[in-house]
mmCIF file of C-alpha atoms in Angstrom:
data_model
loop_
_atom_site.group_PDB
_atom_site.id
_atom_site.type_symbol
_atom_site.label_atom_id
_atom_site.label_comp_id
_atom_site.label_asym_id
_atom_site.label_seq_id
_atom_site.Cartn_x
_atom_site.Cartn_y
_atom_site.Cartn_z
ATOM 1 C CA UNK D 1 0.000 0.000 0.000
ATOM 2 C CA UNK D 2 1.386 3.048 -0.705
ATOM 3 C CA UNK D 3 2.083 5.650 2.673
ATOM 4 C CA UNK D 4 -0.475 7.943 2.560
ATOM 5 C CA UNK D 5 -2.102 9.359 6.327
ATOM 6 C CA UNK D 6 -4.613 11.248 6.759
ATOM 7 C CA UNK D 7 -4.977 13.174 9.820
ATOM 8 C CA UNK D 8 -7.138 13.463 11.953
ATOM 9 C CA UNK D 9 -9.587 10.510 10.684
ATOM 10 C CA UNK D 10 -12.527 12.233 12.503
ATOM 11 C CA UNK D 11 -13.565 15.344 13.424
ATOM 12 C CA UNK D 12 -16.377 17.201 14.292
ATOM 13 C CA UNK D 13 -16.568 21.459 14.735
ATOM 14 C CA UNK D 14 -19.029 24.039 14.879
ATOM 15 C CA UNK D 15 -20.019 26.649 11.923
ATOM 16 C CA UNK D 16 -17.751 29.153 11.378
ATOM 17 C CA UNK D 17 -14.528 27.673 13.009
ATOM 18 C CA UNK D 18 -11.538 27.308 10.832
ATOM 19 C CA UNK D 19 -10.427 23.498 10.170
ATOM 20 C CA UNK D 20 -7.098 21.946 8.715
ATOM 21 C CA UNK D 21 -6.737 18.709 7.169
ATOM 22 C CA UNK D 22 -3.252 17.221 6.982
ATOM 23 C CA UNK D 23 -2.057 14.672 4.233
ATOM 24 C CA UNK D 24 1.264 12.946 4.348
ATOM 25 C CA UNK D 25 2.871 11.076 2.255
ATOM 26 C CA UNK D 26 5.803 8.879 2.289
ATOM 27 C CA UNK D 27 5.920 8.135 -1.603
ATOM 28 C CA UNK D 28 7.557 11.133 -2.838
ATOM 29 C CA UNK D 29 5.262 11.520 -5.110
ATOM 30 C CA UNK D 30 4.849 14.758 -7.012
ATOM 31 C CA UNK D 31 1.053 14.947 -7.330
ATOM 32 C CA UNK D 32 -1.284 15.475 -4.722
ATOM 33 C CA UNK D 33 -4.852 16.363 -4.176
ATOM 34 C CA UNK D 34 -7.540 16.549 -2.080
ATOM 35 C CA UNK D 35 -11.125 15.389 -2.546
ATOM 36 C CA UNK D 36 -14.353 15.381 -1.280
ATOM 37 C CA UNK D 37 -16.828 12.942 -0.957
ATOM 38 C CA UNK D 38 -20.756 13.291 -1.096
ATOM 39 C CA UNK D 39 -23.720 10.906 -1.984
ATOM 40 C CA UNK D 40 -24.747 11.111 -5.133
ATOM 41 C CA UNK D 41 -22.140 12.626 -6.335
ATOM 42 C CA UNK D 42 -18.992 10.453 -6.288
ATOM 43 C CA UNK D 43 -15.653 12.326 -5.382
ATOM 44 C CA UNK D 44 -14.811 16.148 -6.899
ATOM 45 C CA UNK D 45 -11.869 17.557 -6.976
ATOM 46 C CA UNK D 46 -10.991 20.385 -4.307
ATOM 47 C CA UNK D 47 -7.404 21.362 -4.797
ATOM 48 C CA UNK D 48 -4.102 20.003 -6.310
ATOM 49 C CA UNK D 49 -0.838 20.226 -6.217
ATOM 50 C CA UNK D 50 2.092 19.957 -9.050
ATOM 51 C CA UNK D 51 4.656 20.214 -6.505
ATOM 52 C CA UNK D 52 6.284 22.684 -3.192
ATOM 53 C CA UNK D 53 4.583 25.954 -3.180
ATOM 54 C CA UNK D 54 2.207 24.534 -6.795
ATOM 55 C CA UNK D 55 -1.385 24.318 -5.898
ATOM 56 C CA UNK D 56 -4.408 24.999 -8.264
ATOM 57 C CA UNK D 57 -7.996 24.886 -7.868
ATOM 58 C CA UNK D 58 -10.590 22.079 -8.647
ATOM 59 C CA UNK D 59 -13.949 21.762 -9.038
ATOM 60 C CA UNK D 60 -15.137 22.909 -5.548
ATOM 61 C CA UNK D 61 -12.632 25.035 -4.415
ATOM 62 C CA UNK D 62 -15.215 27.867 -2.640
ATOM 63 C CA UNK D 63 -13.966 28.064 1.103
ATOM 64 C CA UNK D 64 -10.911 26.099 1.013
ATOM 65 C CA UNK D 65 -7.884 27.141 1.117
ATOM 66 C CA UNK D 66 -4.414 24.500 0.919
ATOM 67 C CA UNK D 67 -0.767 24.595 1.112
ATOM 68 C CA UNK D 68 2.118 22.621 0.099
ATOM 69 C CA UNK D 69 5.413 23.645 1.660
ATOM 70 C CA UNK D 70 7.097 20.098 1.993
ATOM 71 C CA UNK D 71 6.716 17.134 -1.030
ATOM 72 C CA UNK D 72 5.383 15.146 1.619
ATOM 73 C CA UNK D 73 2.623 17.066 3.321
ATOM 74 C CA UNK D 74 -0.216 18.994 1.944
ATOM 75 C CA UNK D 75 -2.983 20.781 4.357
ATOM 76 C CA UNK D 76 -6.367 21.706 3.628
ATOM 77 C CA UNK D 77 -7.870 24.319 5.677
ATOM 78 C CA UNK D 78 -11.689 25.151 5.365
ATOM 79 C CA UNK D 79 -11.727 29.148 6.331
ATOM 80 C CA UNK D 80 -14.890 28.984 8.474
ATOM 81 C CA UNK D 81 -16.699 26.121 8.222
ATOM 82 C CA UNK D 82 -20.270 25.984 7.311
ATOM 83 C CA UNK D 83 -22.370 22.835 7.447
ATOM 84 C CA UNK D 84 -22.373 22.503 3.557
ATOM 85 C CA UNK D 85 -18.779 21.108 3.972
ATOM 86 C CA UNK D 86 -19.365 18.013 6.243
ATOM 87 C CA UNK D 87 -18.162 15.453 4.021
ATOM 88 C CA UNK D 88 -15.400 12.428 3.472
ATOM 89 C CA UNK D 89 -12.325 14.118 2.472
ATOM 90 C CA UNK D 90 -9.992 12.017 0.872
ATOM 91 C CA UNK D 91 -6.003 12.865 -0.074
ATOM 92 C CA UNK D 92 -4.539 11.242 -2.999
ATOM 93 C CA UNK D 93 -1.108 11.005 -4.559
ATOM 94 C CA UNK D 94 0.603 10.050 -8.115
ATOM 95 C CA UNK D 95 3.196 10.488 -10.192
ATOM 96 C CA UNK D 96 4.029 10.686 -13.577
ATOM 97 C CA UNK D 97 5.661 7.346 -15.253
ATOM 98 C CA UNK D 98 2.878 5.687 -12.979
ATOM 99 C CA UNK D 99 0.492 4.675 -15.492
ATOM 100 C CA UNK D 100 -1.339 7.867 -14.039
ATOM 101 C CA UNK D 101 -2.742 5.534 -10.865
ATOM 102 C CA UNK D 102 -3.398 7.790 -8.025
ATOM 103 C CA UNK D 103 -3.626 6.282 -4.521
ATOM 104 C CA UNK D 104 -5.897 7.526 -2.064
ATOM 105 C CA UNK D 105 -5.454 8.086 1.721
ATOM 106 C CA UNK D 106 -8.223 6.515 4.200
ATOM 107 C CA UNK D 107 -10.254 9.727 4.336
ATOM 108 C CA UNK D 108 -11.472 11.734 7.123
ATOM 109 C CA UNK D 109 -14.924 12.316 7.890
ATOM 110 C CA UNK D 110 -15.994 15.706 9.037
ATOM 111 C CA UNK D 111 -18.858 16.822 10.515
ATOM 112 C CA UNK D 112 -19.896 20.893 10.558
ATOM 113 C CA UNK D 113 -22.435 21.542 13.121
ATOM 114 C CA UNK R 1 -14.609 20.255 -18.786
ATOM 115 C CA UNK R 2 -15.567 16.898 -18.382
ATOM 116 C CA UNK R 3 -18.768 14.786 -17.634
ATOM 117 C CA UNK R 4 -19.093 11.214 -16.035
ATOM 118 C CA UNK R 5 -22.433 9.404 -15.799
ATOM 119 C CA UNK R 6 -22.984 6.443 -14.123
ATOM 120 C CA UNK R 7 -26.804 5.614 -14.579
ATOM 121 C CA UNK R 8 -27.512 2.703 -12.390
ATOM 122 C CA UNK R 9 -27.050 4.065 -8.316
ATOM 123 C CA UNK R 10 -27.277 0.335 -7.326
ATOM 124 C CA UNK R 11 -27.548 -3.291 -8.527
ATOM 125 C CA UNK R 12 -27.269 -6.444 -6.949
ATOM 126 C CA UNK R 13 -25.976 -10.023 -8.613
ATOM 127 C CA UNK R 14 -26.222 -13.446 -7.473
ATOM 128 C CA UNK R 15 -22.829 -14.994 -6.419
ATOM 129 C CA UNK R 16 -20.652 -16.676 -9.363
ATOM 130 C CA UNK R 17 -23.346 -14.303 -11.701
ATOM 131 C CA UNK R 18 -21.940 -11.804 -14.248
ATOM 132 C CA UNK R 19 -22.541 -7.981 -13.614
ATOM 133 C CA UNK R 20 -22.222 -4.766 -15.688
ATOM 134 C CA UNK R 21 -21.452 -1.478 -14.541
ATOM 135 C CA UNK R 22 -22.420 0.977 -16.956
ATOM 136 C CA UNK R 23 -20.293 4.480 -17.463
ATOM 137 C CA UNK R 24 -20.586 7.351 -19.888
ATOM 138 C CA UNK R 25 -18.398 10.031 -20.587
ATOM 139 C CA UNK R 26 -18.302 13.269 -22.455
ATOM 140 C CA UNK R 27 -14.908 14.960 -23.232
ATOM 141 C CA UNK R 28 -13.622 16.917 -26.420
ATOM 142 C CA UNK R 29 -10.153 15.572 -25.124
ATOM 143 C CA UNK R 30 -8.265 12.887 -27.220
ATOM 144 C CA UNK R 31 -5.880 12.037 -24.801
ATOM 145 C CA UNK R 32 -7.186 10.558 -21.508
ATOM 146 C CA UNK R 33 -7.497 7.484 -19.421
ATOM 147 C CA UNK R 34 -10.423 5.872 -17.907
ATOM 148 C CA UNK R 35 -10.688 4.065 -14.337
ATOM 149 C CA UNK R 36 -12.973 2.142 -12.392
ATOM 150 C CA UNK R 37 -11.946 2.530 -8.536
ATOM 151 C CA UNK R 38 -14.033 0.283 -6.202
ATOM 152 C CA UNK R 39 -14.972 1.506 -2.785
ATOM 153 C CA UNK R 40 -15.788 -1.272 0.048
ATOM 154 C CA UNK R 41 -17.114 -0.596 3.516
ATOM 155 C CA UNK R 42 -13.811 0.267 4.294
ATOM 156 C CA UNK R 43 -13.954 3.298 2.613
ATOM 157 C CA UNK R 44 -10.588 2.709 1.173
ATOM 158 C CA UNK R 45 -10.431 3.757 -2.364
ATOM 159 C CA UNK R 46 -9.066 0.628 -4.569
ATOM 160 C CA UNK R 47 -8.242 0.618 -8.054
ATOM 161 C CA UNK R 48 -10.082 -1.999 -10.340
ATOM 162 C CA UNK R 49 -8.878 -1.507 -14.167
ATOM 163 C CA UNK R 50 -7.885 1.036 -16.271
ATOM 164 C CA UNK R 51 -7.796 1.994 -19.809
ATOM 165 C CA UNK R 52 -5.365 4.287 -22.139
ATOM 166 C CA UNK R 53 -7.848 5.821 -24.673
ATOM 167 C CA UNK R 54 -5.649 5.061 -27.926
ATOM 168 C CA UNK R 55 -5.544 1.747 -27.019
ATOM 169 C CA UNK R 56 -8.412 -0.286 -28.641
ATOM 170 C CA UNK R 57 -8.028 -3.591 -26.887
ATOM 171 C CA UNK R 58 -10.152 -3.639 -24.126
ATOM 172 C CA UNK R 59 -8.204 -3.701 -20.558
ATOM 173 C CA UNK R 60 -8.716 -6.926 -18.872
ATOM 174 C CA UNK R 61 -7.809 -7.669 -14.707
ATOM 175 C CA UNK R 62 -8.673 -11.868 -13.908
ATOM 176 C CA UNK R 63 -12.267 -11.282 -13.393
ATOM 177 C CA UNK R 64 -12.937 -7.713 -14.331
ATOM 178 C CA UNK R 65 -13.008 -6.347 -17.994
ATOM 179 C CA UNK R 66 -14.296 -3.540 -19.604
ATOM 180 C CA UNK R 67 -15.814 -2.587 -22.703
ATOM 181 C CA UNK R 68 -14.169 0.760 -24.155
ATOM 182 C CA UNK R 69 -16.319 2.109 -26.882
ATOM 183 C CA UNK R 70 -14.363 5.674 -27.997
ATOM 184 C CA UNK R 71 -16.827 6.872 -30.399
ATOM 185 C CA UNK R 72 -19.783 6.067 -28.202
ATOM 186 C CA UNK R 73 -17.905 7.410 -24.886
ATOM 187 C CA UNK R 74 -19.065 4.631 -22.815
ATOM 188 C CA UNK R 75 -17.043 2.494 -20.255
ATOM 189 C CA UNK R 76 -18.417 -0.123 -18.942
ATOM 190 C CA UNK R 77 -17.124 -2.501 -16.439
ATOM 191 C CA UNK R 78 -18.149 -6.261 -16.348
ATOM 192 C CA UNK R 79 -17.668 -8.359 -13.099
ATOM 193 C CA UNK R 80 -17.316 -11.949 -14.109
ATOM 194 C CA UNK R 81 -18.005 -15.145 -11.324
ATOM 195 C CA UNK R 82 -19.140 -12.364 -8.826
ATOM 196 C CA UNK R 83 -17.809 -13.180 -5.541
ATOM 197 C CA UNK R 84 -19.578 -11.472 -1.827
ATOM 198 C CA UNK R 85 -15.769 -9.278 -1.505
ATOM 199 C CA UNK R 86 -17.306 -7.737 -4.888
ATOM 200 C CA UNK R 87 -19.998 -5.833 -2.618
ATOM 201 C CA UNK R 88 -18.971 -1.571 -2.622
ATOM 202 C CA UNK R 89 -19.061 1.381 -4.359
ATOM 203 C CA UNK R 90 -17.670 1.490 -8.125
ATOM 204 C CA UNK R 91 -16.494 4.742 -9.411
ATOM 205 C CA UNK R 92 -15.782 5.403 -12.791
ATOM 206 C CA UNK R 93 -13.178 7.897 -13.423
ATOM 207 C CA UNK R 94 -12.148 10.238 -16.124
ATOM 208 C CA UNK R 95 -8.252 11.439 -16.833
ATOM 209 C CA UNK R 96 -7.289 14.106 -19.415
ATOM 210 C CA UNK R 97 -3.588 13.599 -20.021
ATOM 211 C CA UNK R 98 -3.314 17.307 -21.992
ATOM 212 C CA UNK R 99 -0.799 19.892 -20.996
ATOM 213 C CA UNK R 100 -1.255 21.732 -17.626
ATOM 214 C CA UNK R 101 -3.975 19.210 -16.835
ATOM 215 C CA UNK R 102 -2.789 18.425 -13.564
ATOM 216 C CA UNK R 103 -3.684 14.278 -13.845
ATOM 217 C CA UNK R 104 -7.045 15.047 -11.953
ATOM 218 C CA UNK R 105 -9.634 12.579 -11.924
ATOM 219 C CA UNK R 106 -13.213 13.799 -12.696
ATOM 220 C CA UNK R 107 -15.430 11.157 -11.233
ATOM 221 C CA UNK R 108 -18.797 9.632 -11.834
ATOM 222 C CA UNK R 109 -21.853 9.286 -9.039
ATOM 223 C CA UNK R 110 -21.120 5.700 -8.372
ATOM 224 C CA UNK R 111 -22.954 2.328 -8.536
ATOM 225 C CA UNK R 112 -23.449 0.607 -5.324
ATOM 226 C CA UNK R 113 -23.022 -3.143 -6.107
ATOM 227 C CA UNK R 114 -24.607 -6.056 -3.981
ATOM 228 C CA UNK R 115 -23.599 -9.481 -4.288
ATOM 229 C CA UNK R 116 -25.925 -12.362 -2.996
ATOM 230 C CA UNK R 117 -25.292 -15.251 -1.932
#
């Protein structure tokens, strides 16, 4: 399996309190990412990264925020957190020369309340 | 920007049966790849099969296969002797390989799969 952690696995906050999501990875991989999950709508793309400091937005970027200032750890940070963002987060990794597999942390679950 | 549809939300298949997933895609890309990831209970995101679009051969993993029609955009994935550790979520997933693409995955709503014994 490849070392990806997501930390922490659970959480649960109130509305308007800032949250940060940590991936690390172990891979050196280049590529990394961050995803939510929702029913009905399979995962969509929050935030990438191409490498240290190289971050772009996804699909549902709107009131997250990330950085990337080692290869092996990139943090997602919900500004304030409204109940519209509880969710499965999940963190993936790949690199290029890979066959373009990513490979996907265990998730964290987090509730907004 | 891309589009993946997976019609069927769930199915179910008797043990040892045949299944298959149905996927739909809509890109003006030419360059991509296409992926089914499989999601137990777990939640642990597993990759099934995937398939380079300029390849025509369909991709093939011991019981799993798909059937990659380009001109009809579909991607379908067939389980074959369906075994009860087949039971999850199946995602079908979209790649564009163009410049500055970033390798993202665009995925579809999923297909929750049941198998009975």
């Amino acid at each position: 399996d490849a070392g990806i952690t997501q930390s922490p696995r659970h959480k649960v906050t109130e509305t308007g309190t800032p949250v940060t999501l940590r991936c690390h990875q172990t891979e050196n991989h280049r590529y990394m990412y961050w995803y939510r999950q929702d029913p009905g709508h399979g995962l969509r793309l929050i935030h990438y990264s191409y490498g240290v400091k190289d971050t772009d937005k996804g699909e549902v970027s709107d009131g997250y925020s990330v950085s990337r200032s080692k290869t092996e750890d990139f943090l997602l940070t919900l500004e304030s957190a409204t109940s519209s963002q509880t969710s499965v987060y999940f963190c993936a990794i790949s690199e290029e020369g890979e066959a373009y597999e990513q490979y996907f942390g265990p998730g964290t679950r987090l509730t907004v309340t | 920007a891309q589009t993946v549809t997976q019609s069927q939300p769930e199915m179910s298949v008797q043990e040892a049966e045949t299944v298959t997933l149905s996927c739909t895609y809509d890109t003006s890309e030419s360059n991509y790849y296409l992926f089914w990831y499989k999601q137990p209970p777990s939640r642990q995101m597993i990759l099934v099969i995937r398939q380079e679009a300029y390849k025509q051969q369909n991709a093939t993993e011991n019981r799993f296969s798909v059937n990659f029609q380009k001109a009809a955009k579909s991607f379908s994935l067939k389980i074959s002797d369906s075994q009860l550790g087949d039971t999850a979520m199946y995602f079908c997933a979209f790649m564009n390989l163009g410049d500055n693409a970033g390798n993202m995955l665009t995925f579809g709503g999923g297909t929750r799969l049941m198998v009975k014994p």
